[in-house]
Amino acid sequence: MAQAPHSKLGISAAALAFLGVLAAGGARADERHAVADPHFGEVLFYFFQEDYFSALTRLMTAQRFARVPHHAEEAELLRGGMLLSYGLHQEAGRIFQALIDAGAPPSVRDRAWFYLAKIRYQRGYVAEAEDAIGRVRGPLPGDLEDERLVLHAVLLLRSKQYPQAIAMLRQTSKRSGWAAYGHYNLGVALVLAGERDAGVELLDEIGRDRARGEELAALRDKANVALAYAFLQGGAPARAEPYLERVRLNGLVSNKALLGLGWAHAALNEYERALAPWMELTDRPAADTAVQESLLAVPFALGKLGAYRQALARYESALDAYTRESARLDEAIAAIRRGALVENILRDNPGEESGWFWRVRRLPDTPEGRYLTELLASHDFQEGLKNYRDLGFLSRNLKAWAQNIGVYRDMLATRRQGFAERLPRVVAGERALQVERLRAAHEREVKGLERIESEEDAGALAAEKERMLAVRLERVRAGLERLADPAQREAAREKHRLLRGLLTWDLSAQYSARLREEKKALQEADRLIAEAEARREALLREQAQVPARFDEFDKRIEALRNRIDQAQADVGAAARAQEDYLAELAAAELARRREQIATYITQARFAVAQIYDQAVRTSEKAP
Amino acid sequence: MKIRSNELFRAARLVLGALVLACGLALAAEPQKTPPPAAASNPQGLDTRIQSLKQEAMELNRDLLVLEEELLFPASTQVAVFVSVDVGILFDLDSVQLKVDDSIVTNYLYTERETQALHRGGVQRLYVGNLKAGKHELVAVFTGKGPRWRDYRRGTTLTFDKSTDPKYIELQIRDETRGQQPEFRVKEW
């Protein structure tokens, strides 16, 4: 089913706004986006999948962690655009104003002024919106420019600057969906404002357009119907006819077109021709207002043609149909009041996430659903449904978080317990290292080495083998003195002195290198001991800080859990209130339809009475 | 016999007049009317209440995401692996397998929507986990369709140092136009 121009604008406005946010400079909106911070890229990953809630919350998280420094302004523009489409005008307005105040570059500033104009217009501040749109200097990127032109044209229209508004619209791109809808809106507005010729010209362009796709074909039908009715109302039924003949037989407004075509013929006293479209209508589903009206129009035309008996029969059957329809409306109103209308609509119109471009396109196949086509085209009802749907999304989102937060609380408790259990073991292990003893031993070694160096005690640095050799030489020297033969003793002494000298020589030769090695080894030991000391310090710090960190997490979890509980309750209450409101809107619409039928019944009865009255008078006059 | 049709015609014209008006108004698209949105006609305060609830829920989500990250992936141990696609004409991504220090940490199968988002410049956070400071090895294996729509499987490896700051690694899929082959690069942020 084609949607009303109204809804198209709703969708496109948001969609194009988003794309425009991302288009940099003069680039097309759909071109690839260069990313200088991976977390900004992650936001875009969700954004391009139209998961806007995730995109927005992740953007806010990335901003909290200061992870989008290279896209700071663009990120704000994106956030503002998403908030605006989510209906959060105030926050979005603050963001755009802050970007302007902070002296953002011209391309960012222009987009911020445009969004401010849009917000102000949507909230009814027309003069302020005009001021803002007037501050946009250069063309906006991509399709956003067409949206700007349409908004500017609408503002000019409101201040009755018709030629300027038309000129503005003429600048829109032919390819853009905005152009067709912009022309249509302006055309209807001009006709309603009494500027009929200008309005007719615009609408006629759309009415003759070789529309591409169902949506634009539906728009073409609507333009033709609007034109025809304008001429019918203006007393020019002959001019209405060609427009009505352009309308498709099975479009969204085909019933209105058939009804109008009948009235156009009737106004020209061509009642036989009027009967053709009206008879076609009477076979269509009776819930449609044009069909209901045709039930009266057909006998009216028959009466005009003098076929009173047939007219009477048609009035009688119309009365039956109206009575049945009235009873069905009563049932439908009762069904709406029992609830489930909104749930039925949502069930038949699924969509992902908190789809901000989502709109209801199908009505539920229930008794009440058939009557709500017009209501569905209304901004109020669609916005209400969207709000209700958003609340449903928030409810599921909060429910998931409520479960997660419980898991985090348990996880934290487990960590706290683990920490308490492991800490004594770690502390004991740390004690086992006996860092202080090692430090004292290291200091003793340092002092020993200082003594060796100051006394140049090369022997103290002797290797194990050399120490053994020195001991053996000492033992030999003691044994020498016990030798009886003086010559032999002297030769042995000489040999001992030589060997002792050799040992001393070796020790002296290696002293410097050994001293260096010793110093290096002590430095390495010092480094390792320092590391152990640092680790112990960290452990002691952790020992003092971790429980505090656990406490801090506990507090945050508890506070967030309370916020989730509160939000769940608030969302539930708001959803119920919203559902009641939507049911009231629907019930009021059905009641209005019932009143309309009551009027038809009165008219039908009046006509029947007139026919009988006429018949009686005729028979009285008869001889 | 002749009915007095003028009254009925007048009544019908009245109905028609109402219909024309309704038609004009119903057909008018949004910007043409002064659009007091839902707030104006919703029950008093309900729309405002819903807007502030949405705001509160978004801020709550942000605070929860912040808590989740600080609790599960503290900065000192956090490692995040991202995937991006530059052009991507020569390779149509189906899945990625990621190993860290020889353990499979994720196997990810892409949907059409996700690959489209990557092509448009979105960057996926494929994995976030915890690693101790020191040297680590990451292996990513990409599977999909390569040039001439043939099955394509290619791996890339990175050895990296993890300090006490968070570590961000981006797996980039690019088109190497000279060789008409896809190219898989790893970027450390």
Short mmCIF file of C-alpha atoms in Angstrom, two decimals, chain A residues 73-465:
data_model
loop_
_atom_site.label_atom_id
_atom_site.label_comp_id
_atom_site.label_asym_id
_atom_site.label_seq_id
_atom_site.Cartn_x
_atom_site.Cartn_y
_atom_site.Cartn_z
CA GLU A 73 32.47 18.05 15.59
CA GLU A 74 31.16 15.50 13.14
CA ALA A 75 30.32 13.19 16.04
CA GLU A 76 28.32 15.96 17.71
CA LEU A 77 26.52 16.74 14.46
CA LEU A 78 25.70 13.07 14.06
CA ARG A 79 24.52 12.82 17.67
CA GLY A 80 22.37 15.91 17.25
CA GLY A 81 20.85 14.55 14.04
CA MET A 82 20.05 11.20 15.62
CA LEU A 83 18.56 12.81 18.72
CA LEU A 84 16.44 15.07 16.53
CA SER A 85 15.03 12.11 14.66
CA TYR A 86 14.40 10.40 17.99
CA GLY A 87 12.21 13.34 18.96
CA LEU A 88 14.63 14.80 21.51
CA HIS A 89 14.42 18.34 20.18
CA GLN A 90 15.77 20.15 23.20
CA GLU A 91 19.00 18.17 23.51
CA ALA A 92 19.48 18.25 19.73
CA GLY A 93 18.95 22.02 19.73
CA ARG A 94 21.52 22.45 22.50
CA ILE A 95 24.07 20.43 20.51
CA PHE A 96 23.61 22.43 17.29
CA GLN A 97 23.69 25.75 19.13
CA ALA A 98 26.86 24.70 20.96
CA LEU A 99 28.51 23.78 17.63
CA ILE A 100 27.68 27.21 16.22
CA ASP A 101 28.80 29.00 19.38
CA ALA A 102 32.08 27.10 19.37
CA GLY A 103 32.86 28.48 15.88
CA ALA A 104 32.62 25.19 13.98
CA PRO A 105 33.84 25.21 10.35
CA PRO A 106 31.37 26.64 7.76
CA SER A 107 30.19 23.22 6.48
CA VAL A 108 29.36 22.08 10.03
CA ARG A 109 27.87 25.46 10.92
CA ASP A 110 25.59 25.44 7.86
CA ARG A 111 24.23 22.03 8.76
CA ALA A 112 23.79 23.07 12.39
CA TRP A 113 21.79 26.18 11.31
CA PHE A 114 19.67 24.02 9.02
CA TYR A 115 18.87 21.57 11.82
CA LEU A 116 18.08 24.44 14.18
CA ALA A 117 15.71 25.85 11.54
CA LYS A 118 14.04 22.46 11.29
CA ILE A 119 13.68 22.09 15.06
CA ARG A 120 12.31 25.61 15.42
CA TYR A 121 9.82 25.08 12.59
CA GLN A 122 8.67 21.76 14.02
CA ARG A 123 8.07 23.40 17.35
CA GLY A 124 6.12 26.26 15.78
CA TYR A 125 8.75 29.04 16.05
CA VAL A 126 8.39 30.19 12.47
CA ALA A 127 10.20 33.55 12.69
CA GLU A 128 13.13 31.92 14.48
CA ALA A 129 13.17 29.14 11.89
CA GLU A 130 13.30 31.73 9.08
CA ASP A 131 16.18 33.45 10.83
CA ALA A 132 18.08 30.17 11.14
CA ILE A 133 17.52 29.00 7.56
CA GLY A 134 18.60 32.43 6.34
CA ARG A 135 21.97 31.87 8.00
CA VAL A 136 22.82 28.83 5.90
CA ARG A 137 25.49 30.19 3.54
CA GLY A 138 26.49 27.48 1.09
CA PRO A 139 24.64 24.54 -0.43
CA LEU A 140 24.30 21.62 1.96
CA PRO A 141 25.81 18.26 1.07
CA GLY A 142 23.90 15.63 -0.87
CA ASP A 143 20.13 15.33 -0.58
CA LEU A 144 20.16 17.59 2.46
CA GLU A 145 20.19 20.56 0.08
CA ASP A 146 16.81 19.54 -1.34
CA GLU A 147 15.42 19.21 2.15
CA ARG A 148 16.70 22.70 2.95
CA LEU A 149 15.07 24.13 -0.20
CA VAL A 150 11.74 22.50 0.66
CA LEU A 151 11.85 23.77 4.24
CA HIS A 152 12.78 27.24 3.06
CA ALA A 153 9.93 27.17 0.51
CA VAL A 154 7.48 26.16 3.23
CA LEU A 155 8.64 29.04 5.41
CA LEU A 156 8.31 31.49 2.51
CA LEU A 157 4.82 30.14 1.86
CA ARG A 158 3.84 30.83 5.43
CA SER A 159 4.83 34.47 5.00
CA LYS A 160 2.83 34.52 1.73
CA GLN A 161 5.92 34.97 -0.44
CA TYR A 162 4.51 32.64 -3.08
CA PRO A 163 6.76 33.45 -6.06
CA GLN A 164 9.88 33.13 -3.88
CA ALA A 165 8.60 29.82 -2.49
CA ILE A 166 7.98 28.46 -5.97
CA ALA A 167 11.39 29.69 -7.14
CA MET A 168 12.99 27.94 -4.20
CA LEU A 169 11.24 24.67 -5.05
CA ARG A 170 12.26 24.94 -8.67
CA GLN A 171 15.85 24.57 -7.51
CA THR A 172 15.27 21.10 -6.06
CA SER A 173 16.86 18.20 -7.84
CA LYS A 174 14.50 16.34 -10.17
CA ARG A 175 15.85 13.03 -8.92
CA SER A 176 15.13 13.84 -5.33
CA GLY A 177 12.02 12.49 -3.59
CA TRP A 178 11.88 15.86 -1.88
CA ALA A 179 11.11 17.62 -5.13
CA ALA A 180 7.87 15.73 -5.79
CA TYR A 181 6.63 15.96 -2.21
CA GLY A 182 7.75 19.56 -1.94
CA HIS A 183 5.84 20.50 -5.11
CA TYR A 184 2.79 18.61 -3.94
CA ASN A 185 2.70 20.26 -0.53
CA LEU A 186 3.23 23.67 -1.95
CA GLY A 187 0.55 23.12 -4.61
CA VAL A 188 -2.06 22.08 -2.04
CA ALA A 189 -1.06 24.96 0.23
CA LEU A 190 -1.35 27.50 -2.58
CA VAL A 191 -4.82 26.26 -3.52
CA LEU A 192 -5.95 26.40 0.10
CA ALA A 193 -4.42 29.88 0.40
CA GLY A 194 -6.50 31.10 -2.54
CA GLU A 195 -3.56 31.19 -4.96
CA ARG A 196 -5.33 28.71 -7.17
CA ASP A 197 -3.57 29.25 -10.49
CA ALA A 198 -0.10 28.88 -9.03
CA GLY A 199 -1.19 25.84 -7.02
CA VAL A 200 -2.89 24.22 -10.00
CA GLU A 201 0.23 24.64 -12.09
CA LEU A 202 2.37 22.86 -9.50
CA LEU A 203 -0.11 20.05 -8.88
CA ASP A 204 -0.71 19.59 -12.59
CA GLU A 205 3.03 18.97 -13.10
CA ILE A 206 2.89 16.13 -10.58
CA GLY A 207 -0.45 14.91 -11.93
CA ARG A 208 1.05 14.47 -15.39
CA ASP A 209 4.34 13.04 -14.17
CA ARG A 210 5.33 9.58 -15.43
CA ALA A 211 5.68 8.39 -11.89
CA ARG A 212 8.39 5.86 -11.06
CA GLY A 213 7.29 3.36 -8.47
CA GLU A 214 4.19 2.95 -6.37
CA GLU A 215 4.97 5.75 -4.00
CA LEU A 216 5.24 8.44 -6.67
CA ALA A 217 2.28 6.97 -8.58
CA ALA A 218 0.22 7.34 -5.39
CA LEU A 219 1.41 10.92 -5.09
CA ARG A 220 0.40 11.59 -8.70
CA ASP A 221 -3.10 10.19 -7.94
CA LYS A 222 -3.39 12.42 -4.91
CA ALA A 223 -2.35 15.50 -6.87
CA ASN A 224 -5.01 14.77 -9.49
CA VAL A 225 -7.70 14.17 -6.86
CA ALA A 226 -6.75 17.35 -5.01
CA LEU A 227 -6.94 19.34 -8.28
CA ALA A 228 -10.28 17.82 -9.26
CA TYR A 229 -11.87 18.52 -5.89
CA ALA A 230 -10.55 22.08 -5.98
CA PHE A 231 -12.36 22.60 -9.29
CA LEU A 232 -15.50 20.81 -8.06
CA GLN A 233 -15.58 23.05 -5.03
CA GLY A 234 -14.93 26.08 -7.20
CA GLY A 235 -17.97 25.28 -9.34
CA ALA A 236 -16.03 24.11 -12.40
CA PRO A 237 -16.96 20.42 -12.61
CA ALA A 238 -16.00 20.17 -16.29
CA ARG A 239 -12.39 21.01 -15.41
CA ALA A 240 -12.39 18.38 -12.63
CA GLU A 241 -13.16 15.48 -14.94
CA PRO A 242 -9.83 15.14 -16.84
CA TYR A 243 -7.87 15.10 -13.59
CA LEU A 244 -10.06 12.35 -12.14
CA GLU A 245 -9.67 10.28 -15.27
CA ARG A 246 -5.88 10.28 -14.72
CA VAL A 247 -6.30 8.51 -11.37
CA ARG A 248 -5.63 4.76 -11.26
CA LEU A 249 -8.65 2.55 -10.61
CA ASN A 250 -7.12 0.67 -7.70
CA GLY A 251 -4.92 3.18 -5.93
CA LEU A 252 -5.21 4.51 -2.42
CA VAL A 253 -7.44 7.41 -3.51
CA SER A 254 -9.33 5.62 -6.31
CA ASN A 255 -12.57 5.58 -4.27
CA LYS A 256 -12.38 9.32 -3.71
CA ALA A 257 -11.70 9.78 -7.42
CA LEU A 258 -14.70 7.64 -8.45
CA LEU A 259 -16.96 9.51 -6.04
CA GLY A 260 -15.69 12.85 -7.33
CA LEU A 261 -16.10 11.78 -10.94
CA GLY A 262 -19.73 10.94 -10.21
CA TRP A 263 -20.28 14.35 -8.62
CA ALA A 264 -18.59 16.08 -11.55
CA HIS A 265 -21.04 14.40 -13.94
CA ALA A 266 -23.97 15.07 -11.61
CA ALA A 267 -23.05 18.73 -11.41
CA LEU A 268 -23.25 18.83 -15.18
CA ASN A 269 -26.68 17.10 -15.02
CA GLU A 270 -25.19 13.96 -16.60
CA TYR A 271 -26.78 11.57 -14.10
CA GLU A 272 -26.51 8.52 -16.27
CA ARG A 273 -22.77 9.05 -16.61
CA ALA A 274 -22.58 9.73 -12.87
CA LEU A 275 -24.07 6.33 -12.16
CA ALA A 276 -21.16 4.43 -13.71
CA PRO A 277 -18.43 5.41 -11.18
CA TRP A 278 -20.90 5.39 -8.29
CA MET A 279 -22.16 1.90 -9.14
CA GLU A 280 -18.54 0.74 -9.34
CA LEU A 281 -18.04 2.13 -5.84
CA THR A 282 -21.03 0.34 -4.31
CA ASP A 283 -19.36 -3.02 -4.96
CA ARG A 284 -16.26 -2.03 -2.99
CA PRO A 285 -15.65 -2.69 0.76
CA ALA A 286 -18.25 -0.80 2.78
CA ALA A 287 -15.83 0.52 5.43
CA ASP A 288 -14.64 3.25 3.05
CA THR A 289 -16.35 6.62 3.42
CA ALA A 290 -16.54 7.19 -0.35
CA VAL A 291 -18.26 3.81 -0.76
CA GLN A 292 -20.70 4.70 2.00
CA GLU A 293 -21.49 7.98 0.33
CA SER A 294 -22.01 6.23 -3.01
CA LEU A 295 -24.83 4.20 -1.42
CA LEU A 296 -26.73 7.50 -1.20
CA ALA A 297 -25.44 8.95 -4.44
CA VAL A 298 -26.69 6.08 -6.64
CA PRO A 299 -30.39 6.38 -5.65
CA PHE A 300 -30.02 10.15 -5.83
CA ALA A 301 -28.96 9.83 -9.51
CA LEU A 302 -31.67 7.24 -10.16
CA GLY A 303 -34.21 9.66 -8.73
CA LYS A 304 -32.90 12.37 -11.02
CA LEU A 305 -33.38 10.00 -13.92
CA GLY A 306 -36.97 9.29 -12.79
CA ALA A 307 -36.32 5.70 -11.76
CA TYR A 308 -38.08 6.14 -8.37
CA ARG A 309 -38.84 2.49 -7.72
CA GLN A 310 -35.19 1.57 -8.20
CA ALA A 311 -34.14 4.62 -6.18
CA LEU A 312 -36.39 3.52 -3.34
CA ALA A 313 -34.96 0.00 -3.40
CA ARG A 314 -31.42 1.42 -3.35
CA TYR A 315 -32.26 3.72 -0.42
CA GLU A 316 -33.71 0.76 1.47
CA SER A 317 -30.62 -1.36 0.85
CA ALA A 318 -28.40 1.63 1.78
CA LEU A 319 -30.27 1.87 5.08
CA ASP A 320 -29.62 -1.83 5.70
CA ALA A 321 -25.95 -1.41 4.84
CA TYR A 322 -25.60 1.63 7.12
CA THR A 323 -27.32 -0.18 9.98
CA ARG A 324 -24.99 -3.15 9.58
CA GLU A 325 -21.99 -0.84 9.34
CA SER A 326 -23.05 1.06 12.44
CA ALA A 327 -23.33 -2.19 14.38
CA ARG A 328 -19.87 -3.22 13.14
CA LEU A 329 -18.50 0.13 14.28
CA ASP A 330 -20.03 -0.42 17.73
CA GLU A 331 -18.30 -3.80 17.89
CA ALA A 332 -15.02 -2.31 16.70
CA ILE A 333 -15.16 0.48 19.30
CA ALA A 334 -15.82 -2.11 21.99
CA ALA A 335 -12.88 -4.19 20.69
CA ILE A 336 -10.58 -1.16 20.83
CA ARG A 337 -11.66 -0.40 24.38
CA ARG A 338 -10.89 -4.01 25.33
CA GLY A 339 -7.29 -3.34 24.22
CA ALA A 340 -4.95 -5.18 21.84
CA LEU A 341 -5.41 -2.71 18.97
CA VAL A 342 -1.91 -1.33 19.32
CA GLU A 343 -0.34 -4.74 19.82
CA ASN A 344 -2.13 -6.00 16.70
CA ILE A 345 -0.82 -3.08 14.66
CA LEU A 346 2.73 -3.60 15.89
CA ARG A 347 2.55 -7.35 15.28
CA ASP A 348 1.64 -6.70 11.65
CA ASN A 349 4.38 -4.09 11.18
CA PRO A 350 7.57 -5.57 12.53
CA GLY A 351 10.88 -3.77 12.36
CA GLU A 352 14.21 -3.80 14.05
CA GLU A 353 15.56 -1.77 16.94
CA SER A 354 14.01 1.52 17.81
CA GLY A 355 13.39 2.23 14.13
CA TRP A 356 13.09 5.95 13.94
CA PHE A 357 12.04 5.88 10.32
CA TRP A 358 9.55 3.14 11.02
CA ARG A 359 5.94 3.81 10.12
CA VAL A 360 2.87 1.66 10.14
CA ARG A 361 2.03 0.66 6.59
CA ARG A 362 -0.38 -2.22 7.17
CA LEU A 363 -3.47 -2.23 9.26
CA PRO A 364 -4.34 -5.32 11.25
CA ASP A 365 -6.89 -7.60 9.65
CA THR A 366 -9.35 -7.14 12.48
CA PRO A 367 -12.86 -5.57 12.52
CA GLU A 368 -11.47 -2.30 13.88
CA GLY A 369 -8.42 -2.28 11.62
CA ARG A 370 -10.48 -1.74 8.47
CA TYR A 371 -11.68 1.66 9.68
CA LEU A 372 -8.36 3.17 10.59
CA THR A 373 -6.85 4.02 7.20
CA GLU A 374 -7.37 7.75 7.59
CA LEU A 375 -6.28 7.71 11.19
CA LEU A 376 -3.13 5.91 10.15
CA ALA A 377 -2.26 8.75 7.78
CA SER A 378 -2.37 11.24 10.65
CA HIS A 379 0.84 12.51 12.13
CA ASP A 380 -0.52 12.28 15.64
CA PHE A 381 -1.45 8.61 15.45
CA GLN A 382 1.80 7.64 13.73
CA GLU A 383 3.86 9.57 16.27
CA GLY A 384 1.90 7.97 19.07
CA LEU A 385 2.49 4.51 17.65
CA LYS A 386 6.15 5.26 17.18
CA ASN A 387 6.39 6.41 20.77
CA TYR A 388 4.63 3.25 21.92
CA ARG A 389 6.96 1.13 19.82
CA ASP A 390 10.03 2.99 21.11
CA LEU A 391 8.80 2.33 24.65
CA GLY A 392 8.52 -1.37 23.79
CA PHE A 393 12.10 -1.33 22.57
CA LEU A 394 13.25 0.47 25.72
CA SER A 395 11.39 -2.04 27.84
CA ARG A 396 13.22 -4.97 26.19
CA ASN A 397 16.49 -3.08 26.36
CA LEU A 398 16.06 -2.40 30.09
CA LYS A 399 15.02 -5.97 30.75
CA ALA A 400 18.24 -7.23 29.15
CA TRP A 401 20.29 -4.78 31.20
CA ALA A 402 18.46 -5.80 34.38
CA GLN A 403 19.64 -9.36 33.75
CA ASN A 404 23.17 -8.25 32.88
CA ILE A 405 23.52 -6.03 35.91
CA GLY A 406 22.58 -8.99 38.10
CA VAL A 407 25.33 -11.00 36.40
CA TYR A 408 27.84 -8.20 36.96
CA ARG A 409 26.91 -7.98 40.60
CA ASP A 410 27.48 -11.73 41.03
CA MET A 411 30.71 -11.51 39.07
CA LEU A 412 31.97 -8.75 41.29
CA ALA A 413 31.05 -10.74 44.40
CA THR A 414 33.00 -13.73 43.01
CA ARG A 415 35.98 -11.52 42.25
CA ARG A 416 35.85 -10.02 45.72
CA GLN A 417 35.74 -13.51 47.26
CA GLY A 418 38.58 -14.71 45.01
CA PHE A 419 40.65 -11.70 45.92
CA ALA A 420 40.05 -12.31 49.63
CA GLU A 421 41.04 -15.97 49.26
CA ARG A 422 44.06 -15.46 47.03
CA LEU A 423 45.48 -12.47 48.83
CA PRO A 424 46.87 -14.39 51.88
CA ARG A 425 48.56 -16.85 49.50
CA VAL A 426 50.07 -14.09 47.45
CA VAL A 427 51.18 -12.23 50.57
CA ALA A 428 52.72 -15.45 51.93
CA GLY A 429 54.48 -16.01 48.62
CA GLU A 430 55.73 -12.50 48.70
CA ARG A 431 57.05 -13.15 52.23
CA ALA A 432 58.71 -16.33 51.04
CA LEU A 433 60.75 -14.20 48.70
CA GLN A 434 62.27 -12.50 51.79
CA VAL A 435 63.04 -9.40 49.86
CA GLU A 436 64.52 -7.63 52.90
CA ARG A 437 67.00 -10.47 53.52
CA LEU A 438 68.06 -10.34 49.91
CA ARG A 439 68.47 -6.58 50.09
CA ALA A 440 70.65 -6.91 53.24
CA ALA A 441 72.74 -9.63 51.61
CA HIS A 442 73.16 -7.45 48.55
CA GLU A 443 74.34 -4.56 50.67
CA ARG A 444 76.89 -6.82 52.43
CA GLU A 445 78.17 -7.97 49.06
CA VAL A 446 78.49 -4.37 47.87
CA LYS A 447 80.52 -3.47 50.96
CA GLY A 448 82.70 -6.57 50.52
CA LEU A 449 83.41 -5.61 46.94
CA GLU A 450 84.28 -2.07 48.01
CA ARG A 451 86.83 -3.49 50.47
CA ILE A 452 88.29 -5.78 47.78
CA GLU A 453 88.56 -2.84 45.42
CA SER A 454 90.13 -0.51 47.97
CA GLU A 455 92.61 -3.17 49.11
CA GLU A 456 93.01 -4.53 45.59
CA ASP A 457 92.50 -7.95 47.15
CA ALA A 458 92.74 -10.01 43.98
CA GLY A 459 92.74 -13.23 46.00
CA ALA A 460 89.23 -12.52 47.21
CA LEU A 461 88.08 -12.73 43.61
CA ALA A 462 89.87 -16.05 42.98
CA ALA A 463 87.96 -18.75 41.22
CA GLU A 464 87.27 -22.01 43.03
CA LYS A 465 90.11 -23.83 41.24
#
